[in-house]
Amino acid sequence: MSRRKFLALLGGATVPAWVAGASAKELDYSKLHQLDAEDLAEQGMKTAYEALAADLRHHGIEPAAMAEEIDPDAPTYAVHISGRKYVVYSPEVTSNDYQSWGQATYLFFKIVNDQLAEINSKVRFYAINGGNDLGGLFLMPDDAIAARNSLPRREDWPYIPTDTAPWYGQFH
């Protein structure tokens, strides 16, 4: 008996795509950029952005200069890029370390994806996992959807981070 028939006999009204034989998309984890949300939030945005330079150029983007603004007395951490300021944390924006991790993740992916959108690229920079296991992959939207169809755990699905706590766009 096939897995699909077996699950249907168990009363499942819907059969997961990975069982039903939907188009599977394996993610190429050798191209994963290890980011770590904690590192991003602790003055690591510039270093992480600079590490993407070769891939950004591959996708038609000349990496912009990123400057960091750090005020340990406030405390405040922000980055400046392409004439815009992105506040990672400050007393007005975040109230705890967890929020700064989510905010840093959201802003980092926003910066890269905004640059891809500016050149009308169909590729986007997708987050994989979160927290200390955060990584990023450049994918076409159809490839991200196909990967979601083939990965049984929602937490493993590629996603575009949002600015909404507590999961900041990660599937659960």
mmCIF file of C-alpha atoms in Angstrom:
data_model
loop_
_atom_site.group_PDB
_atom_site.id
_atom_site.type_symbol
_atom_site.label_atom_id
_atom_site.label_comp_id
_atom_site.label_asym_id
_atom_site.label_seq_id
_atom_site.Cartn_x
_atom_site.Cartn_y
_atom_site.Cartn_z
ATOM 1 C CA MET A 1 0.000 0.000 0.000
ATOM 2 C CA SER A 2 1.306 3.456 -0.847
ATOM 3 C CA ARG A 3 1.953 6.069 1.852
ATOM 4 C CA ARG A 4 -0.758 8.221 0.328
ATOM 5 C CA LYS A 5 -3.403 5.482 0.521
ATOM 6 C CA PHE A 6 -2.278 4.572 4.030
ATOM 7 C CA LEU A 7 -2.663 8.161 5.276
ATOM 8 C CA ALA A 8 -6.032 8.489 3.527
ATOM 9 C CA LEU A 9 -7.231 5.347 5.321
ATOM 10 C CA LEU A 10 -6.237 6.963 8.603
ATOM 11 C CA GLY A 11 -8.829 9.607 7.930
ATOM 12 C CA GLY A 12 -6.612 12.416 6.762
ATOM 13 C CA ALA A 13 -8.747 14.777 4.684
ATOM 14 C CA THR A 14 -5.634 16.255 3.163
ATOM 15 C CA VAL A 15 -2.447 14.500 2.276
ATOM 16 C CA PRO A 16 0.787 16.444 2.742
ATOM 17 C CA ALA A 17 2.393 17.428 -0.539
ATOM 18 C CA TRP A 18 5.596 15.574 0.336
ATOM 19 C CA VAL A 19 3.557 12.352 0.592
ATOM 20 C CA ALA A 20 1.340 13.040 -2.397
ATOM 21 C CA GLY A 21 4.357 13.321 -4.673
ATOM 22 C CA ALA A 22 4.174 17.072 -5.299
ATOM 23 C CA SER A 23 7.083 18.685 -7.028
ATOM 24 C CA ALA A 24 9.891 18.497 -4.508
ATOM 25 C CA LYS A 25 12.638 21.064 -4.291
ATOM 26 C CA GLU A 26 15.761 20.250 -2.393
ATOM 27 C CA LEU A 27 17.459 23.254 -0.919
ATOM 28 C CA ASP A 28 21.145 23.572 -1.706
ATOM 29 C CA TYR A 29 22.437 24.057 1.815
ATOM 30 C CA SER A 30 25.985 24.416 0.482
ATOM 31 C CA LYS A 31 24.868 27.914 -0.619
ATOM 32 C CA LEU A 32 23.388 28.780 2.779
ATOM 33 C CA HIS A 33 24.752 31.928 4.390
ATOM 34 C CA GLN A 34 25.096 31.333 8.132
ATOM 35 C CA LEU A 35 23.846 34.507 9.801
ATOM 36 C CA ASP A 36 22.801 33.923 13.448
ATOM 37 C CA ALA A 37 20.194 36.457 14.588
ATOM 38 C CA GLU A 38 22.107 37.121 17.792
ATOM 39 C CA ASP A 39 25.222 38.068 15.805
ATOM 40 C CA LEU A 40 23.187 40.374 13.562
ATOM 41 C CA ALA A 41 21.686 42.122 16.600
ATOM 42 C CA GLU A 42 25.035 42.500 18.339
ATOM 43 C CA GLN A 43 26.673 44.810 15.807
ATOM 44 C CA GLY A 44 27.045 42.130 13.130
ATOM 45 C CA MET A 45 24.927 43.552 10.302
ATOM 46 C CA LYS A 46 27.834 45.126 8.399
ATOM 47 C CA THR A 47 30.018 42.013 8.588
ATOM 48 C CA ALA A 48 27.138 39.779 7.444
ATOM 49 C CA TYR A 49 26.248 42.142 4.589
ATOM 50 C CA GLU A 50 29.843 42.301 3.403
ATOM 51 C CA ALA A 51 29.976 38.475 3.421
ATOM 52 C CA LEU A 52 27.129 38.505 0.855
ATOM 53 C CA ALA A 53 29.067 40.686 -1.601
ATOM 54 C CA ALA A 54 29.908 37.966 -4.138
ATOM 55 C CA ASP A 55 26.324 36.662 -4.217
ATOM 56 C CA LEU A 56 24.915 40.182 -4.451
ATOM 57 C CA ARG A 57 27.128 40.864 -7.467
ATOM 58 C CA HIS A 58 26.097 37.510 -8.970
ATOM 59 C CA HIS A 59 22.479 38.718 -8.762
ATOM 60 C CA GLY A 60 23.254 42.102 -10.325
ATOM 61 C CA ILE A 61 23.695 44.253 -7.230
ATOM 62 C CA GLU A 62 26.778 46.271 -6.466
ATOM 63 C CA PRO A 63 26.951 46.114 -2.656
ATOM 64 C CA ALA A 64 26.428 49.496 -1.048
ATOM 65 C CA ALA A 65 28.612 50.812 1.741
ATOM 66 C CA MET A 66 27.053 50.067 5.120
ATOM 67 C CA ALA A 67 27.948 52.109 8.181
ATOM 68 C CA GLU A 68 27.114 51.176 11.745
ATOM 69 C CA GLU A 69 25.918 53.603 14.413
ATOM 70 C CA ILE A 70 26.516 52.312 17.938
ATOM 71 C CA ASP A 71 25.702 54.115 21.177
ATOM 72 C CA PRO A 72 26.307 51.810 24.158
ATOM 73 C CA ASP A 73 24.971 54.436 26.588
ATOM 74 C CA ALA A 74 21.489 54.596 25.058
ATOM 75 C CA PRO A 75 21.831 51.630 24.045
ATOM 76 C CA THR A 76 21.291 51.982 20.307
ATOM 77 C CA TYR A 77 22.469 50.080 17.253
ATOM 78 C CA ALA A 78 21.556 51.187 13.724
ATOM 79 C CA VAL A 79 22.958 50.768 10.240
ATOM 80 C CA HIS A 80 23.043 53.269 7.413
ATOM 81 C CA ILE A 81 22.924 52.105 3.809
ATOM 82 C CA SER A 82 21.931 53.824 0.579
ATOM 83 C CA GLY A 83 20.887 56.971 2.420
ATOM 84 C CA ARG A 84 18.549 55.144 4.814
ATOM 85 C CA LYS A 85 18.826 54.460 8.526
ATOM 86 C CA TYR A 86 17.671 51.122 9.956
ATOM 87 C CA VAL A 87 17.362 50.982 13.750
ATOM 88 C CA VAL A 88 18.111 47.479 15.000
ATOM 89 C CA TYR A 89 17.547 48.339 18.645
ATOM 90 C CA SER A 90 16.992 51.358 20.812
ATOM 91 C CA PRO A 91 14.871 52.079 23.864
ATOM 92 C CA GLU A 92 12.112 53.296 21.509
ATOM 93 C CA VAL A 93 12.163 50.251 19.174
ATOM 94 C CA THR A 94 12.884 47.149 21.258
ATOM 95 C CA SER A 95 12.300 46.256 24.864
ATOM 96 C CA ASN A 96 14.373 43.065 25.160
ATOM 97 C CA ASP A 97 17.117 41.010 23.519
ATOM 98 C CA TYR A 98 14.651 38.635 21.873
ATOM 99 C CA GLN A 99 13.014 41.518 20.022
ATOM 100 C CA SER A 100 16.383 42.830 18.878
ATOM 101 C CA TRP A 101 17.147 39.422 17.315
ATOM 102 C CA GLY A 102 13.850 39.495 15.405
ATOM 103 C CA GLN A 103 14.281 43.141 14.408
ATOM 104 C CA ALA A 104 17.844 42.504 13.182
ATOM 105 C CA THR A 105 16.674 39.513 11.142
ATOM 106 C CA TYR A 106 13.805 41.463 9.603
ATOM 107 C CA LEU A 107 15.960 44.478 8.736
ATOM 108 C CA PHE A 108 18.834 42.462 7.296
ATOM 109 C CA PHE A 109 16.574 40.559 4.908
ATOM 110 C CA LYS A 110 14.631 43.748 4.099
ATOM 111 C CA ILE A 111 17.824 45.548 3.090
ATOM 112 C CA VAL A 112 18.882 42.730 0.743
ATOM 113 C CA ASN A 113 15.398 42.106 -0.679
ATOM 114 C CA ASP A 114 14.767 45.819 -1.250
ATOM 115 C CA GLN A 115 17.970 45.920 -3.319
ATOM 116 C CA LEU A 116 16.812 42.889 -5.341
ATOM 117 C CA ALA A 117 13.410 44.528 -5.904
ATOM 118 C CA GLU A 118 15.042 47.772 -7.063
ATOM 119 C CA ILE A 119 16.651 45.950 -9.987
ATOM 120 C CA ASN A 120 13.432 43.999 -10.701
ATOM 121 C CA SER A 121 15.058 40.680 -9.862
ATOM 122 C CA LYS A 122 12.723 37.764 -9.312
ATOM 123 C CA VAL A 123 15.202 36.240 -6.858
ATOM 124 C CA ARG A 124 14.682 36.930 -3.162
ATOM 125 C CA PHE A 125 16.791 36.295 -0.088
ATOM 126 C CA TYR A 126 14.889 33.794 2.092
ATOM 127 C CA ALA A 127 15.494 33.035 5.746
ATOM 128 C CA ILE A 128 16.022 29.460 6.821
ATOM 129 C CA ASN A 129 15.385 28.703 10.503
ATOM 130 C CA GLY A 130 15.851 31.468 13.072
ATOM 131 C CA GLY A 131 17.694 32.542 16.199
ATOM 132 C CA ASN A 132 21.206 31.135 16.455
ATOM 133 C CA ASP A 133 20.465 28.761 13.534
ATOM 134 C CA LEU A 134 19.428 31.558 11.145
ATOM 135 C CA GLY A 135 20.666 31.270 7.592
ATOM 136 C CA GLY A 136 19.786 32.778 4.245
ATOM 137 C CA LEU A 137 19.403 31.449 0.708
ATOM 138 C CA PHE A 138 18.843 33.240 -2.560
ATOM 139 C CA LEU A 139 15.817 31.550 -4.163
ATOM 140 C CA MET A 140 13.180 32.101 -6.795
ATOM 141 C CA PRO A 141 9.697 32.310 -5.194
ATOM 142 C CA ASP A 142 8.601 29.109 -6.982
ATOM 143 C CA ASP A 143 11.627 27.290 -5.543
ATOM 144 C CA ALA A 144 10.693 28.443 -2.028
ATOM 145 C CA ILE A 145 7.129 27.179 -2.515
ATOM 146 C CA ALA A 146 8.366 23.853 -3.871
ATOM 147 C CA ALA A 147 10.699 23.512 -0.882
ATOM 148 C CA ARG A 148 7.758 24.133 1.456
ATOM 149 C CA ASN A 149 5.855 21.386 -0.341
ATOM 150 C CA SER A 150 8.678 18.928 0.191
ATOM 151 C CA LEU A 151 9.717 19.759 3.766
ATOM 152 C CA PRO A 152 7.405 18.203 6.353
ATOM 153 C CA ARG A 153 8.345 20.542 9.242
ATOM 154 C CA ARG A 154 6.957 24.061 8.865
ATOM 155 C CA GLU A 155 9.870 25.410 10.927
ATOM 156 C CA ASP A 156 12.218 24.345 8.107
ATOM 157 C CA TRP A 157 10.361 26.222 5.376
ATOM 158 C CA PRO A 158 12.048 29.187 3.652
ATOM 159 C CA TYR A 159 10.408 32.507 4.564
ATOM 160 C CA ILE A 160 10.762 36.239 4.134
ATOM 161 C CA PRO A 161 11.107 37.774 7.618
ATOM 162 C CA THR A 162 8.507 40.277 8.794
ATOM 163 C CA ASP A 163 8.569 42.835 11.594
ATOM 164 C CA THR A 164 5.856 41.035 13.572
ATOM 165 C CA ALA A 165 6.739 39.359 16.872
ATOM 166 C CA PRO A 166 6.982 36.715 18.146
ATOM 167 C CA TRP A 167 8.031 34.659 15.079
ATOM 168 C CA TYR A 168 8.968 37.445 12.642
ATOM 169 C CA GLY A 169 7.544 35.561 9.663
ATOM 170 C CA GLN A 170 8.923 32.105 10.418
ATOM 171 C CA PHE A 171 6.338 29.364 9.884
ATOM 172 C CA HIS A 172 5.137 27.382 12.903
#
